[in-house]
Amino acid sequence: MAPPPLFPLPPLLILLVIVPLFPTAASLARALHLKRRDPNHHSQKGSGGHPSVPATAALYPHSYGGYAFTASLGTPPQPLPVLLDTGSHLTWVPCTSSYECRNCSSPSASAVPVFHPKNSSSSRLVGCRNPSCQWVHSAANLATKCRRAPCSPGAANCPAAASNVCPPYAVVYGSGSTAGLLIADTLRAPGRAVPGFVLGCSLVSVHQPPSGLAGFGRGAPSVPAQLGLPKFSYCLLSRRFDDNAAVSGSLVLGGTGGGEGMQYVPLVKSAAGDKLPYGVYYYLALRGVTVGGKAVRLPARAFAANAAGSGGTIVDSGTTFTYLDPTVFQPVADAVVAAVGGRYKRSKDAEDELGLHPCFALPQGARSMALPELSFHFEGGAVMQLPVENYFVVAGRGAVEAICLAVVTDFSGGSGAGNEGSGPAIILGSFQQQNYLVEYDLEKERLGFRRQSCTSSPS
């Protein structure tokens, strides 16, 4: 039998990204968060109703793992960087001069751009009885906390100015968290101004990047829902340009579609329905994975989620490396090893250092390696055949020593029944989406993608 077709790898030092340990650990922590149900989150329908006028913003990759754009908040507007996150729906920004960020990506709190509500004439706290308060609290919880009759702060019959304010929120993101108060203010996103946009005014965060977060997932709190967007798209710049303000990718709000060469895959709903967090995610109708041109035999849970939210494939801009749960990862990793066919030695040192598997040692004097292709096949015939630089990374301190599959998993929970209730089986991360135009068509419930260069020079 002929060996499986192999994807030729151009010179490693030019095309592959040298990745530190942080994205590996952060990707896994993020994946475990997305897989965990949080009973304190509650879903509401959005009203939408805003016109969809296409507008573009520059989108920059950062070494802490995310892609950020600038939005302006308040009157007069205060520009703030926010991370694009399609795996969550609440938008929040670092808030007030007292903002505290513990164990965060920035060297000091003073380096984090913060929003100052007192400097905005349009800023207000969200009330306890405002329907949007139920975005972060259960109705039962609010029934207890909002018992007191409405009163005017400072009045004789109002014992506490905060008695009518929506209680503080707390949101967990894998290895970190953020907490604060809900506010409403005018959001100036690319090409539009939206009064009364509801978001989090975070007062304290733990292990968060030096920016806010823009929630682009499903659900009423999300940017697409509050802006009434029928679609949005992004083009993620190569991670080789991390922290480089001279070049950017792009985020487009609205628009008419990606045009020629776009492939589309249906967006499907989890059998868990709107139950959070699963109702926030964008599930894809995956039909198979091939390595080196050969189909990988995967468990049924890779293709669809059950009523408990276990299984299925989602796409997430906030996860760096694609996550495969152990029941999916093992057959894929085995297929990669089989396709390499013993041509390269395994590098246990690189595997132990990065937490990535498998890693292959670079032969002495070699500047290229032949590696198998990796493709995702979707319902309707769409195929995402990844370029090799989107699924292999370089390991080494100064000199290239090995290349590793840029996919993470969690072996601590085993691969048996204990993992069956633990959320998505596959999370397609941003590293695998580099140099793809990705379109979320919310009207037609489909995701489009097309490989292209995302490099542009901001004006």
XYZ file of C-alpha atoms in Angstrom:
459
model
C 0.000 0.000 0.000
C 1.303 3.437 -0.903
C 2.122 5.715 2.023
C -0.391 8.482 2.781
C 0.228 11.768 0.948
C 2.477 14.142 2.863
C 2.396 17.919 2.994
C 5.835 19.428 2.165
C 7.014 21.847 4.837
C 8.845 25.017 3.704
C 11.839 26.201 5.748
C 10.891 26.082 9.415
C 12.662 29.223 10.492
C 10.614 31.269 8.035
C 7.095 29.918 8.297
C 6.550 28.317 11.680
C 5.926 30.176 14.906
C 8.087 29.640 17.981
C 5.562 29.443 20.800
C 6.272 29.776 24.545
C 4.621 27.644 27.196
C 1.879 30.153 28.089
C -0.433 29.618 25.054
C -0.411 25.856 25.690
C -1.487 26.170 29.323
C -3.876 29.026 28.532
C -5.479 27.104 25.665
C -6.094 24.105 27.903
C -7.456 26.238 30.759
C -9.726 28.033 28.319
C -10.952 24.742 26.847
C -11.742 23.327 30.272
C -13.696 26.502 31.089
C -15.736 26.243 27.863
C -16.499 22.617 28.680
C -17.761 23.414 32.192
C -21.359 24.393 32.824
C -21.820 27.448 35.071
C -25.243 27.353 36.760
C -24.968 31.040 37.708
C -25.275 32.178 34.091
C -28.718 32.768 32.627
C -29.883 33.278 29.041
C -32.120 36.024 27.682
C -33.167 36.895 24.157
C -31.784 40.048 22.568
C -33.837 42.732 20.903
C -31.494 43.750 18.104
C -33.078 46.093 15.617
C -30.021 48.142 14.621
C -29.186 48.479 10.923
C -26.270 46.459 9.587
C -23.931 48.946 7.922
C -20.608 47.238 7.114
C -17.717 48.699 9.087
C -14.139 47.505 9.537
C -11.745 47.667 12.486
C -8.078 46.707 12.669
C -7.516 43.468 14.604
C -4.135 42.841 16.252
C -2.638 39.576 17.597
C -0.934 39.680 20.985
C 1.610 37.468 22.690
C -0.814 36.721 25.532
C -2.917 34.779 23.027
C -5.775 37.035 21.917
C -6.782 39.325 19.056
C -7.789 42.869 20.032
C -9.531 45.801 18.362
C -10.350 49.302 19.614
C -13.855 50.314 20.668
C -14.852 53.617 22.236
C -17.144 53.947 25.201
C -18.892 56.900 26.783
C -19.504 60.597 26.087
C -17.015 61.946 25.166
C -15.665 58.634 23.801
C -12.851 56.849 25.614
C -10.953 54.432 23.284
C -10.249 51.011 24.796
C -8.667 47.800 23.445
C -10.929 44.747 23.747
C -10.332 41.102 22.854
C -12.565 39.481 20.252
C -14.159 36.434 21.905
C -16.733 34.260 20.117
C -16.867 31.837 23.057
C -18.530 34.223 25.541
C -21.293 36.821 25.420
C -20.689 39.420 28.157
C -18.550 42.414 27.184
C -16.497 44.009 29.965
C -13.757 46.619 30.327
C -11.281 47.477 33.097
C -13.048 50.221 35.011
C -12.197 53.181 37.284
C -8.820 54.315 38.590
C -9.158 51.687 41.347
C -9.113 48.760 38.890
C -6.964 45.918 40.201
C -5.551 43.108 38.071
C -3.815 40.290 39.934
C -1.375 37.917 38.229
C -2.177 39.544 34.911
C -0.361 39.750 31.579
C 0.565 43.408 32.044
C 3.627 44.326 34.150
C 1.573 46.842 36.167
C -2.018 47.947 36.656
C -1.051 51.436 35.470
C -0.280 49.976 32.031
C -3.877 48.761 31.575
C -6.178 51.227 29.751
C -9.265 51.722 31.938
C -12.700 53.262 31.438
C -13.699 56.127 33.746
C -17.510 56.220 34.096
C -17.387 59.506 36.028
C -15.934 61.168 32.908
C -18.861 60.002 30.745
C -22.113 61.973 30.783
C -23.997 58.988 29.284
C -22.840 56.318 31.763
C -25.248 54.809 34.286
C -25.409 51.781 36.554
C -27.836 49.033 35.532
C -30.714 48.715 37.969
C -31.607 45.620 39.960
C -34.952 45.311 38.151
C -33.530 45.935 34.683
C -34.039 42.758 32.566
C -30.349 42.824 31.606
C -29.468 42.202 35.263
C -30.696 38.644 34.647
C -27.852 38.204 32.155
C -25.530 37.729 35.133
C -27.930 36.670 37.915
C -30.774 34.195 38.227
C -34.321 35.476 38.666
C -34.537 33.641 42.002
C -31.385 35.353 43.234
C -32.666 38.775 42.219
C -36.062 38.144 43.833
C -34.281 38.184 47.182
C -31.829 40.991 46.465
C -34.340 43.327 44.814
C -37.134 43.125 47.418
C -36.885 46.705 48.546
C -39.153 49.173 46.784
C -37.576 51.622 44.340
C -36.258 54.796 45.912
C -34.111 57.723 44.923
C -30.513 57.500 46.177
C -29.999 60.037 48.937
C -33.681 60.262 49.807
C -34.799 59.748 53.404
C -36.557 56.484 52.577
C -33.549 55.073 50.723
C -31.143 53.532 53.259
C -28.437 52.736 50.714
C -27.666 54.396 47.415
C -26.812 51.001 45.928
C -30.050 49.302 46.961
C -31.455 49.506 43.408
C -28.229 48.570 41.624
C -27.782 45.211 39.912
C -25.608 43.099 42.250
C -21.946 42.603 41.302
C -21.133 39.962 38.693
C -18.253 37.492 38.631
C -17.164 35.702 35.463
C -14.621 32.862 35.294
C -12.405 32.268 32.229
C -10.505 29.026 32.791
C -7.414 30.142 34.658
C -8.705 33.643 35.474
C -11.725 35.730 36.372
C -13.176 39.230 36.447
C -15.790 40.942 38.646
C -17.588 44.268 38.811
C -20.881 46.051 38.144
C -23.103 46.214 35.047
C -23.311 49.627 33.398
C -25.006 51.035 30.303
C -23.292 53.586 28.079
C -22.857 54.626 24.472
C -20.668 52.167 22.579
C -18.914 53.464 19.494
C -17.900 50.375 17.580
C -16.622 50.625 14.003
C -19.094 52.641 11.945
C -21.852 52.986 14.552
C -22.836 54.452 17.900
C -25.139 52.430 20.153
C -26.619 54.225 23.202
C -27.482 52.132 26.228
C -25.067 49.300 25.437
C -24.895 47.054 28.529
C -21.481 45.783 29.627
C -19.404 44.970 32.661
C -17.458 47.639 34.515
C -14.809 45.345 35.997
C -13.187 46.479 39.228
C -10.949 43.462 39.853
C -9.558 40.740 37.583
C -7.295 37.744 38.063
C -4.973 36.410 35.362
C -6.495 38.476 32.556
C -4.878 40.239 29.574
C -4.232 44.002 29.719
C -7.521 44.841 27.964
C -11.244 44.304 28.117
C -13.222 41.630 26.319
C -15.894 41.894 23.619
C -18.335 38.994 23.792
C -19.273 37.866 20.262
C -20.932 34.574 21.211
C -24.655 33.861 21.026
C -27.070 35.439 23.505
C -28.625 38.769 24.475
C -25.533 40.308 26.169
C -23.323 39.786 23.084
C -22.109 42.490 20.736
C -23.919 40.973 17.705
C -27.209 40.780 19.642
C -27.060 44.286 21.122
C -26.015 45.770 17.761
C -28.545 43.678 15.813
C -25.885 42.323 13.443
C -27.009 39.786 10.816
C -23.367 38.790 10.306
C -19.797 39.610 11.220
C -16.434 38.362 10.015
C -12.781 38.478 10.892
C -9.424 37.748 9.317
C -6.815 36.696 11.886
C -3.276 37.799 11.181
C -0.425 35.310 11.578
C 0.874 35.019 15.132
C 4.301 35.908 13.725
C 3.084 39.518 14.036
C 2.270 39.384 17.753
C 2.392 42.850 19.385
C 3.269 44.518 16.064
C 1.182 47.673 15.564
C 2.472 48.142 11.995
C 0.291 45.380 10.549
C -3.159 44.079 11.390
C -5.942 41.722 10.490
C -9.539 42.901 10.320
C -12.940 42.677 11.994
C -16.004 43.511 9.870
C -19.391 44.233 11.441
C -22.233 43.618 8.996
C -21.466 43.249 5.306
C -22.771 41.252 2.378
C -20.567 38.168 2.662
C -17.131 36.899 1.759
C -17.786 36.369 -1.950
C -15.859 34.095 -4.294
C -14.084 31.082 -2.832
C -16.017 31.002 0.444
C -16.988 27.588 1.770
C -19.931 27.350 4.147
C -20.767 24.933 6.925
C -24.081 24.910 8.834
C -24.120 26.301 12.349
C -25.993 23.813 14.505
C -27.506 24.098 17.963
C -26.510 21.869 20.839
C -29.122 19.414 22.076
C -28.670 21.274 25.366
C -30.552 24.189 23.769
C -30.073 27.633 25.304
C -28.684 26.174 28.541
C -25.527 28.088 29.381
C -22.747 28.023 28.587
C -23.614 25.754 25.637
C -26.204 28.165 24.230
C -23.430 30.744 23.751
C -21.244 28.574 21.488
C -21.152 28.334 17.709
C -21.412 24.602 16.955
C -20.245 23.320 13.558
C -21.620 20.382 11.593
C -18.373 18.384 11.504
C -18.379 15.181 9.463
C -14.780 13.986 9.703
C -11.051 14.620 10.145
C -8.300 13.393 7.816
C -4.566 13.152 8.457
C -2.304 12.579 5.474
C -5.388 12.035 3.336
C -6.708 9.185 5.480
C -9.894 9.417 7.525
C -9.414 9.236 11.290
C -11.936 7.088 13.130
C -13.492 9.348 15.755
C -16.108 8.723 18.454
C -19.668 9.883 17.785
C -19.355 12.637 20.409
C -16.965 14.518 18.088
C -19.860 15.275 15.750
C -22.810 16.240 17.957
C -23.515 17.364 21.510
C -26.055 15.554 23.658
C -28.710 17.078 25.918
C -26.186 17.427 28.735
C -23.909 19.538 26.506
C -21.326 16.790 26.069
C -19.651 16.538 22.675
C -19.817 18.448 19.419
C -17.435 20.854 17.673
C -17.332 24.615 18.276
C -15.302 27.478 16.813
C -13.778 29.952 19.281
C -11.600 33.001 18.658
C -10.648 33.143 22.346
C -8.940 29.726 22.441
C -5.417 29.773 21.006
C -4.562 26.142 20.196
C -7.349 23.832 19.070
C -8.562 21.539 21.849
C -9.449 17.878 21.297
C -10.749 15.883 24.232
C -8.792 12.661 24.892
C -11.285 10.459 23.030
C -10.665 12.543 19.893
C -7.061 13.594 20.426
C -5.599 10.121 20.766
C -6.725 8.785 17.365
C -5.670 12.053 15.683
C -2.232 12.025 17.344
C -1.804 8.336 16.495
C -2.656 9.119 12.863
C -0.022 11.881 12.767
C 2.628 9.546 14.183
C 1.655 6.822 11.718
C 1.774 9.253 8.781
C 5.244 10.471 9.770
C 6.161 6.794 9.592
C 9.326 6.833 11.673
C 11.150 9.332 9.474
C 11.723 11.604 12.475
C 12.465 10.769 16.099
C 10.037 11.799 18.826
C 11.286 14.609 21.060
C 10.222 13.818 24.618
C 12.060 16.886 25.910
C 9.942 19.198 23.742
C 6.767 17.327 24.693
C 7.532 17.676 28.396
C 8.462 21.363 28.093
C 5.528 22.547 25.983
C 2.847 20.071 26.959
C 2.230 19.380 23.261
C 2.128 15.933 21.648
C 3.539 14.574 19.426
C 6.809 16.479 18.892
C 9.441 15.418 16.361
C 13.140 16.254 16.558
C 14.542 18.283 13.677
C 17.223 16.222 11.911
C 20.667 17.751 12.179
C 21.292 20.211 9.356
C 17.726 20.023 8.052
C 15.721 23.178 7.327
C 12.516 21.496 6.219
C 10.419 18.475 7.142
C 7.749 16.567 5.239
C 4.625 16.472 7.377
C 1.105 15.093 6.812
C -1.805 17.383 6.020
C -4.605 17.917 8.539
C -8.141 18.631 7.296
C -11.568 19.141 8.829
C -14.550 17.982 6.739
C -17.989 19.511 7.259
C -21.573 18.874 6.275
C -22.288 20.118 2.757
C -18.800 19.295 1.477
C -16.774 22.173 2.949
C -13.180 21.183 3.756
C -10.721 23.203 5.849
C -7.322 21.884 4.767
C -4.971 23.668 7.126
C -1.615 25.018 5.986
C 1.157 23.312 7.921
C 2.073 26.489 9.818
C -1.427 26.451 11.311
C -1.035 23.131 13.089
C 2.689 22.671 13.802
C 4.850 24.940 15.973
C 8.567 25.146 16.607
C 10.115 24.204 19.960
C 13.553 25.411 20.979
C 15.411 28.066 22.892
C 17.153 30.168 20.278
C 17.670 27.325 17.823
C 14.951 25.135 16.371
C 15.102 21.714 18.018
C 11.723 20.146 17.283
C 8.292 20.694 15.774
C 5.083 19.912 17.683
C 1.436 19.412 16.800
C -0.321 22.622 17.938
C -3.280 20.884 19.527
C -3.973 20.488 23.244
C -5.850 17.933 25.309
C -6.478 17.057 28.941
C -5.172 13.627 29.875
C -5.816 14.110 33.586
C -9.457 13.096 33.274
C -8.767 9.991 31.217
C -10.645 9.107 28.059
C -13.471 7.057 29.472
C -16.970 7.770 30.714
C -15.686 10.371 33.154
C -15.294 12.826 30.283
C -18.702 12.245 28.747
C -20.401 15.198 30.440
C -17.631 17.730 29.911
C -18.735 19.990 27.062
C -17.433 20.301 23.492
C -15.231 17.475 22.199
C -13.469 19.800 19.722
C -12.758 23.534 20.064
C -11.347 25.029 16.853
C -8.967 27.713 18.106
C -7.542 30.919 16.661
C -4.112 29.454 15.864
C -5.755 27.146 13.335
C -7.737 30.098 11.909
C -4.692 32.223 11.023
C -4.910 33.740 7.539
C -8.508 32.642 7.054
C -11.423 34.950 6.421
C -14.101 33.585 8.789
C -17.698 34.780 8.411
C -20.485 34.246 10.963
C -23.726 34.504 8.989
C -26.280 34.710 11.793
C -29.282 35.159 9.482
C -28.589 32.001 7.494
C -27.067 30.135 10.463
C -23.850 29.210 8.706
C -20.106 29.777 9.065
C -18.036 30.633 6.011
C -14.282 30.420 5.587
C -11.695 31.090 2.914
C -7.928 30.924 3.151
C -6.279 34.258 2.327
C -3.619 36.639 3.557
C -4.934 38.743 6.442
C -2.054 41.227 6.445
C -2.942 44.876 6.068
C -1.360 48.158 7.101
C -3.587 50.262 9.366
C -4.233 53.732 8.019
